[in-house]
Amino acid sequence: MSDPCIICVAITGSLPTKANNPAVPIAISEQIESTQEAFEAGASIVHAHVRNDDETPSSDPEKFARLKEGLEKHCRGMIIQFSTGGRSGAGHTRGGMLPLRPDMASLSVGSNNFPTRVYENPPDLVDWLAAEMRTYGIKPEIEAFDLSHILQAAKMHADGRIKDVPYVQFVMGVKNAMPVDREVFDFYIRTVKRLFGEGVPWCAAGIGAQQLTLNEWAVTSGGHARTGLEDNVRLDRDTLAPSNAALVRRVVEICEKNGRPVATPSEARRVLGLKEISV
């Protein structure tokens, strides 16, 4: 298998704190430094949330602007993907950073259960977020927590609400949502290929201890892999991950073991149909 594997690093998220792992980057300066290290280790996409000083989630566009500026300076060519997830805000505040024109943004096209709440993505909000992404030339990454989300993304692509062929990420292992199940995973792959074409790129993310499992499944099945402290703060049951870069290096090792090169930022941009950035 020789197709390059795109590694996405989800650096912070909305939930992990320094009490969970001191390596979780909270301040903008910490996020830039952590991303640069992960970038140098092999990540070509950064999935970014921002936080307040007290570590609570934020959707402040000014924070996203400072983060984007720093990433563009220190991680030249890396694909910047902002989160529009619901833990960081409500309603249109979830897309308040989209006028900053990141390369990509996450888009959840349906609702589902989370560990202690319903992750609400009402149709009118989904349509507004998708419209903002079209307006600002942002490629959506569909975060599929359920099979119906893949089918909804296909419907939105067919009727023009999603402009380009969606980049679908399977999210497995969230409590009360889709568990890690190999038959379901394989069916997701078949479904994405049936709906969007045999060669369509896709990604997978596993939560907590399941991160390594999904990394291995994605790499060996021809997909792309997400890792990072947002989803998992440990290397194993007894060892905290010392950095986002350490988790990226673990995916790089899986790629090497299975004969897959790691995608450069330029290769990742070509695979995803994003504009090239001169470095």
mmCIF file with all atom_site columns, N, CA and C in Angstrom, residues 20-21 23 208-213 215-216 227-229 231-251 253-254:
data_model
loop_
_atom_site.group_PDB
_atom_site.id
_atom_site.type_symbol
_atom_site.label_atom_id
_atom_site.label_alt_id
_atom_site.label_comp_id
_atom_site.label_asym_id
_atom_site.label_entity_id
_atom_site.label_seq_id
_atom_site.pdbx_PDB_ins_code
_atom_site.Cartn_x
_atom_site.Cartn_y
_atom_site.Cartn_z
_atom_site.occupancy
_atom_site.B_iso_or_equiv
_atom_site.pdbx_formal_charge
_atom_site.auth_seq_id
_atom_site.auth_comp_id
_atom_site.auth_asym_id
_atom_site.auth_atom_id
_atom_site.pdbx_PDB_model_num
ATOM 1   N N  . ASN A 1 20  ? -5.986  16.528 33.672 1.00 0.00 ? 20  ASN A N  1
ATOM 2   C CA . ASN A 1 20  ? -5.983  15.222 33.020 1.00 0.00 ? 20  ASN A CA 1
ATOM 3   C C  . ASN A 1 20  ? -4.603  14.866 32.479 1.00 0.00 ? 20  ASN A C  1
ATOM 4   N N  . ASN A 1 21  ? -3.921  15.877 31.921 1.00 0.00 ? 21  ASN A N  1
ATOM 5   C CA . ASN A 1 21  ? -2.573  15.688 31.386 1.00 0.00 ? 21  ASN A CA 1
ATOM 6   C C  . ASN A 1 21  ? -1.943  17.071 31.249 1.00 0.00 ? 21  ASN A C  1
ATOM 7   N N  . ALA A 1 23  ? 0.298   18.105 29.533 1.00 0.00 ? 23  ALA A N  1
ATOM 8   C CA . ALA A 1 23  ? 0.726   18.419 28.172 1.00 0.00 ? 23  ALA A CA 1
ATOM 9   C C  . ALA A 1 23  ? -0.381  19.010 27.309 1.00 0.00 ? 23  ALA A C  1
ATOM 10  N N  . GLY A 1 208 ? -10.243 7.906  23.402 1.00 0.00 ? 208 GLY A N  1
ATOM 11  C CA . GLY A 1 208 ? -9.641  7.253  24.554 1.00 0.00 ? 208 GLY A CA 1
ATOM 12  C C  . GLY A 1 208 ? -8.720  6.119  24.143 1.00 0.00 ? 208 GLY A C  1
ATOM 13  N N  . ALA A 1 209 ? -8.847  5.003  24.843 1.00 0.00 ? 209 ALA A N  1
ATOM 14  C CA . ALA A 1 209 ? -7.981  3.859  24.571 1.00 0.00 ? 209 ALA A CA 1
ATOM 15  C C  . ALA A 1 209 ? -8.184  3.299  23.175 1.00 0.00 ? 209 ALA A C  1
ATOM 16  N N  . GLN A 1 210 ? -9.293  3.668  22.520 1.00 0.00 ? 210 GLN A N  1
ATOM 17  C CA . GLN A 1 210 ? -9.579  3.159  21.184 1.00 0.00 ? 210 GLN A CA 1
ATOM 18  C C  . GLN A 1 210 ? -8.866  3.947  20.087 1.00 0.00 ? 210 GLN A C  1
ATOM 19  N N  . GLN A 1 211 ? -8.143  5.001  20.474 1.00 0.00 ? 211 GLN A N  1
ATOM 20  C CA . GLN A 1 211 ? -7.445  5.796  19.460 1.00 0.00 ? 211 GLN A CA 1
ATOM 21  C C  . GLN A 1 211 ? -6.464  4.938  18.671 1.00 0.00 ? 211 GLN A C  1
ATOM 22  N N  . LEU A 1 212 ? -5.671  4.139  19.359 1.00 0.00 ? 212 LEU A N  1
ATOM 23  C CA . LEU A 1 212 ? -4.675  3.307  18.696 1.00 0.00 ? 212 LEU A CA 1
ATOM 24  C C  . LEU A 1 212 ? -5.332  2.301  17.759 1.00 0.00 ? 212 LEU A C  1
ATOM 25  N N  . THR A 1 213 ? -6.439  1.711  18.200 1.00 0.00 ? 213 THR A N  1
ATOM 26  C CA . THR A 1 213 ? -7.151  0.749  17.360 1.00 0.00 ? 213 THR A CA 1
ATOM 27  C C  . THR A 1 213 ? -7.599  1.388  16.056 1.00 0.00 ? 213 THR A C  1
ATOM 28  N N  . ASN A 1 215 ? -6.425  4.142  14.682 1.00 0.00 ? 215 ASN A N  1
ATOM 29  C CA . ASN A 1 215 ? -5.241  4.495  13.901 1.00 0.00 ? 215 ASN A CA 1
ATOM 30  C C  . ASN A 1 215 ? -4.800  3.301  13.050 1.00 0.00 ? 215 ASN A C  1
ATOM 31  N N  . GLU A 1 216 ? -4.731  2.138  13.668 1.00 0.00 ? 216 GLU A N  1
ATOM 32  C CA . GLU A 1 216 ? -4.280  0.939  12.948 1.00 0.00 ? 216 GLU A CA 1
ATOM 33  C C  . GLU A 1 216 ? -5.277  0.543  11.863 1.00 0.00 ? 216 GLU A C  1
ATOM 34  N N  . THR A 1 227 ? -5.216  11.714 15.386 1.00 0.00 ? 227 THR A N  1
ATOM 35  C CA . THR A 1 227 ? -4.697  11.431 16.714 1.00 0.00 ? 227 THR A CA 1
ATOM 36  C C  . THR A 1 227 ? -4.649  12.739 17.481 1.00 0.00 ? 227 THR A C  1
ATOM 37  N N  . GLY A 1 228 ? -4.151  12.724 18.709 1.00 0.00 ? 228 GLY A N  1
ATOM 38  C CA . GLY A 1 228 ? -4.009  13.958 19.462 1.00 0.00 ? 228 GLY A CA 1
ATOM 39  C C  . GLY A 1 228 ? -4.661  13.920 20.823 1.00 0.00 ? 228 GLY A C  1
ATOM 40  N N  . LEU A 1 229 ? -4.265  14.891 21.634 1.00 0.00 ? 229 LEU A N  1
ATOM 41  C CA . LEU A 1 229 ? -4.695  14.935 23.030 1.00 0.00 ? 229 LEU A CA 1
ATOM 42  C C  . LEU A 1 229 ? -6.162  15.295 23.212 1.00 0.00 ? 229 LEU A C  1
ATOM 43  N N  . ASP A 1 231 ? -8.575  13.701 21.852 1.00 0.00 ? 231 ASP A N  1
ATOM 44  C CA . ASP A 1 231 ? -9.304  12.438 21.885 1.00 0.00 ? 231 ASP A CA 1
ATOM 45  C C  . ASP A 1 231 ? -8.773  11.460 22.915 1.00 0.00 ? 231 ASP A C  1
ATOM 46  N N  . ASN A 1 232 ? -7.505  11.612 23.310 1.00 0.00 ? 232 ASN A N  1
ATOM 47  C CA . ASN A 1 232 ? -6.865  10.614 24.150 1.00 0.00 ? 232 ASN A CA 1
ATOM 48  C C  . ASN A 1 232 ? -5.626  11.229 24.791 1.00 0.00 ? 232 ASN A C  1
ATOM 49  N N  . VAL A 1 233 ? -5.509  11.136 26.108 1.00 0.00 ? 233 VAL A N  1
ATOM 50  C CA . VAL A 1 233 ? -4.383  11.777 26.799 1.00 0.00 ? 233 VAL A CA 1
ATOM 51  C C  . VAL A 1 233 ? -3.302  10.782 27.214 1.00 0.00 ? 233 VAL A C  1
ATOM 52  N N  . ARG A 1 234 ? -3.421  9.507  26.789 1.00 0.00 ? 234 ARG A N  1
ATOM 53  C CA . ARG A 1 234 ? -2.485  8.488  27.253 1.00 0.00 ? 234 ARG A CA 1
ATOM 54  C C  . ARG A 1 234 ? -1.799  7.755  26.099 1.00 0.00 ? 234 ARG A C  1
ATOM 55  N N  . LEU A 1 235 ? -0.600  7.258  26.373 1.00 0.00 ? 235 LEU A N  1
ATOM 56  C CA . LEU A 1 235 ? 0.039   6.301  25.477 1.00 0.00 ? 235 LEU A CA 1
ATOM 57  C C  . LEU A 1 235 ? -0.438  4.886  25.784 1.00 0.00 ? 235 LEU A C  1
ATOM 58  N N  . ASP A 1 236 ? -0.650  4.603  27.057 1.00 0.00 ? 236 ASP A N  1
ATOM 59  C CA . ASP A 1 236 ? -1.238  3.338  27.482 1.00 0.00 ? 236 ASP A CA 1
ATOM 60  C C  . ASP A 1 236 ? -1.888  3.568  28.843 1.00 0.00 ? 236 ASP A C  1
ATOM 61  N N  . ARG A 1 237 ? -2.403  2.513  29.428 1.00 0.00 ? 237 ARG A N  1
ATOM 62  C CA . ARG A 1 237 ? -3.160  2.648  30.678 1.00 0.00 ? 237 ARG A CA 1
ATOM 63  C C  . ARG A 1 237 ? -2.362  3.362  31.772 1.00 0.00 ? 237 ARG A C  1
ATOM 64  N N  . ASP A 1 238 ? -1.065  3.157  31.785 1.00 0.00 ? 238 ASP A N  1
ATOM 65  C CA . ASP A 1 238 ? -0.232  3.656  32.880 1.00 0.00 ? 238 ASP A CA 1
ATOM 66  C C  . ASP A 1 238 ? 0.629   4.859  32.513 1.00 0.00 ? 238 ASP A C  1
ATOM 67  N N  . THR A 1 239 ? 0.562   5.309  31.254 1.00 0.00 ? 239 THR A N  1
ATOM 68  C CA . THR A 1 239 ? 1.496   6.335  30.791 1.00 0.00 ? 239 THR A CA 1
ATOM 69  C C  . THR A 1 239 ? 0.770   7.469  30.093 1.00 0.00 ? 239 THR A C  1
ATOM 70  N N  . LEU A 1 240 ? 0.888   8.682  30.639 1.00 0.00 ? 240 LEU A N  1
ATOM 71  C CA . LEU A 1 240 ? 0.340   9.848  29.957 1.00 0.00 ? 240 LEU A CA 1
ATOM 72  C C  . LEU A 1 240 ? 1.175   10.152 28.718 1.00 0.00 ? 240 LEU A C  1
ATOM 73  N N  . ALA A 1 241 ? 0.505   10.596 27.661 1.00 0.00 ? 241 ALA A N  1
ATOM 74  C CA . ALA A 1 241 ? 1.230   11.024 26.466 1.00 0.00 ? 241 ALA A CA 1
ATOM 75  C C  . ALA A 1 241 ? 1.995   12.302 26.791 1.00 0.00 ? 241 ALA A C  1
ATOM 76  N N  . PRO A 1 242 ? 3.280   12.367 26.508 1.00 0.00 ? 242 PRO A N  1
ATOM 77  C CA . PRO A 1 242 ? 4.051   13.560 26.842 1.00 0.00 ? 242 PRO A CA 1
ATOM 78  C C  . PRO A 1 242 ? 3.774   14.749 25.951 1.00 0.00 ? 242 PRO A C  1
ATOM 79  N N  . SER A 1 243 ? 3.110   14.520 24.810 1.00 0.00 ? 243 SER A N  1
ATOM 80  C CA . SER A 1 243 ? 2.860   15.606 23.864 1.00 0.00 ? 243 SER A CA 1
ATOM 81  C C  . SER A 1 243 ? 1.938   15.121 22.758 1.00 0.00 ? 243 SER A C  1
ATOM 82  N N  . ASN A 1 244 ? 1.396   16.069 21.993 1.00 0.00 ? 244 ASN A N  1
ATOM 83  C CA . ASN A 1 244 ? 0.686   15.695 20.770 1.00 0.00 ? 244 ASN A CA 1
ATOM 84  C C  . ASN A 1 244 ? 1.635   15.008 19.798 1.00 0.00 ? 244 ASN A C  1
ATOM 85  N N  . ALA A 1 245 ? 2.877   15.480 19.749 1.00 0.00 ? 245 ALA A N  1
ATOM 86  C CA . ALA A 1 245 ? 3.845   14.911 18.819 1.00 0.00 ? 245 ALA A CA 1
ATOM 87  C C  . ALA A 1 245 ? 4.092   13.431 19.091 1.00 0.00 ? 245 ALA A C  1
ATOM 88  N N  . ALA A 1 246 ? 4.061   13.038 20.364 1.00 0.00 ? 246 ALA A N  1
ATOM 89  C CA . ALA A 1 246 ? 4.279   11.631 20.696 1.00 0.00 ? 246 ALA A CA 1
ATOM 90  C C  . ALA A 1 246 ? 3.182   10.755 20.100 1.00 0.00 ? 246 ALA A C  1
ATOM 91  N N  . LEU A 1 247 ? 1.958   11.256 20.110 1.00 0.00 ? 247 LEU A N  1
ATOM 92  C CA . LEU A 1 247 ? 0.852   10.505 19.520 1.00 0.00 ? 247 LEU A CA 1
ATOM 93  C C  . LEU A 1 247 ? 0.961   10.482 18.002 1.00 0.00 ? 247 LEU A C  1
ATOM 94  N N  . VAL A 1 248 ? 1.439   11.578 17.411 1.00 0.00 ? 248 VAL A N  1
ATOM 95  C CA . VAL A 1 248 ? 1.668   11.599 15.968 1.00 0.00 ? 248 VAL A CA 1
ATOM 96  C C  . VAL A 1 248 ? 2.747   10.587 15.593 1.00 0.00 ? 248 VAL A C  1
ATOM 97  N N  . ARG A 1 249 ? 3.834   10.577 16.363 1.00 0.00 ? 249 ARG A N  1
ATOM 98  C CA . ARG A 1 249 ? 4.922   9.635  16.056 1.00 0.00 ? 249 ARG A CA 1
ATOM 99  C C  . ARG A 1 249 ? 4.429   8.192  16.128 1.00 0.00 ? 249 ARG A C  1
ATOM 100 N N  . ARG A 1 250 ? 3.480   7.911  16.992 1.00 0.00 ? 250 ARG A N  1
ATOM 101 C CA . ARG A 1 250 ? 2.937   6.552  17.067 1.00 0.00 ? 250 ARG A CA 1
ATOM 102 C C  . ARG A 1 250 ? 2.235   6.173  15.758 1.00 0.00 ? 250 ARG A C  1
ATOM 103 N N  . VAL A 1 251 ? 1.509   7.126  15.159 1.00 0.00 ? 251 VAL A N  1
ATOM 104 C CA . VAL A 1 251 ? 0.860   6.854  13.866 1.00 0.00 ? 251 VAL A CA 1
ATOM 105 C C  . VAL A 1 251 ? 1.906   6.698  12.767 1.00 0.00 ? 251 VAL A C  1
ATOM 106 N N  . GLU A 1 253 ? 4.807   5.447  13.080 1.00 0.00 ? 253 GLU A N  1
ATOM 107 C CA . GLU A 1 253 ? 5.358   4.100  13.227 1.00 0.00 ? 253 GLU A CA 1
ATOM 108 C C  . GLU A 1 253 ? 4.410   3.056  12.623 1.00 0.00 ? 253 GLU A C  1
ATOM 109 N N  . ILE A 1 254 ? 3.105   3.241  12.791 1.00 0.00 ? 254 ILE A N  1
ATOM 110 C CA . ILE A 1 254 ? 2.130   2.324  12.184 1.00 0.00 ? 254 ILE A CA 1
ATOM 111 C C  . ILE A 1 254 ? 2.238   2.393  10.663 1.00 0.00 ? 254 ILE A C  1
#
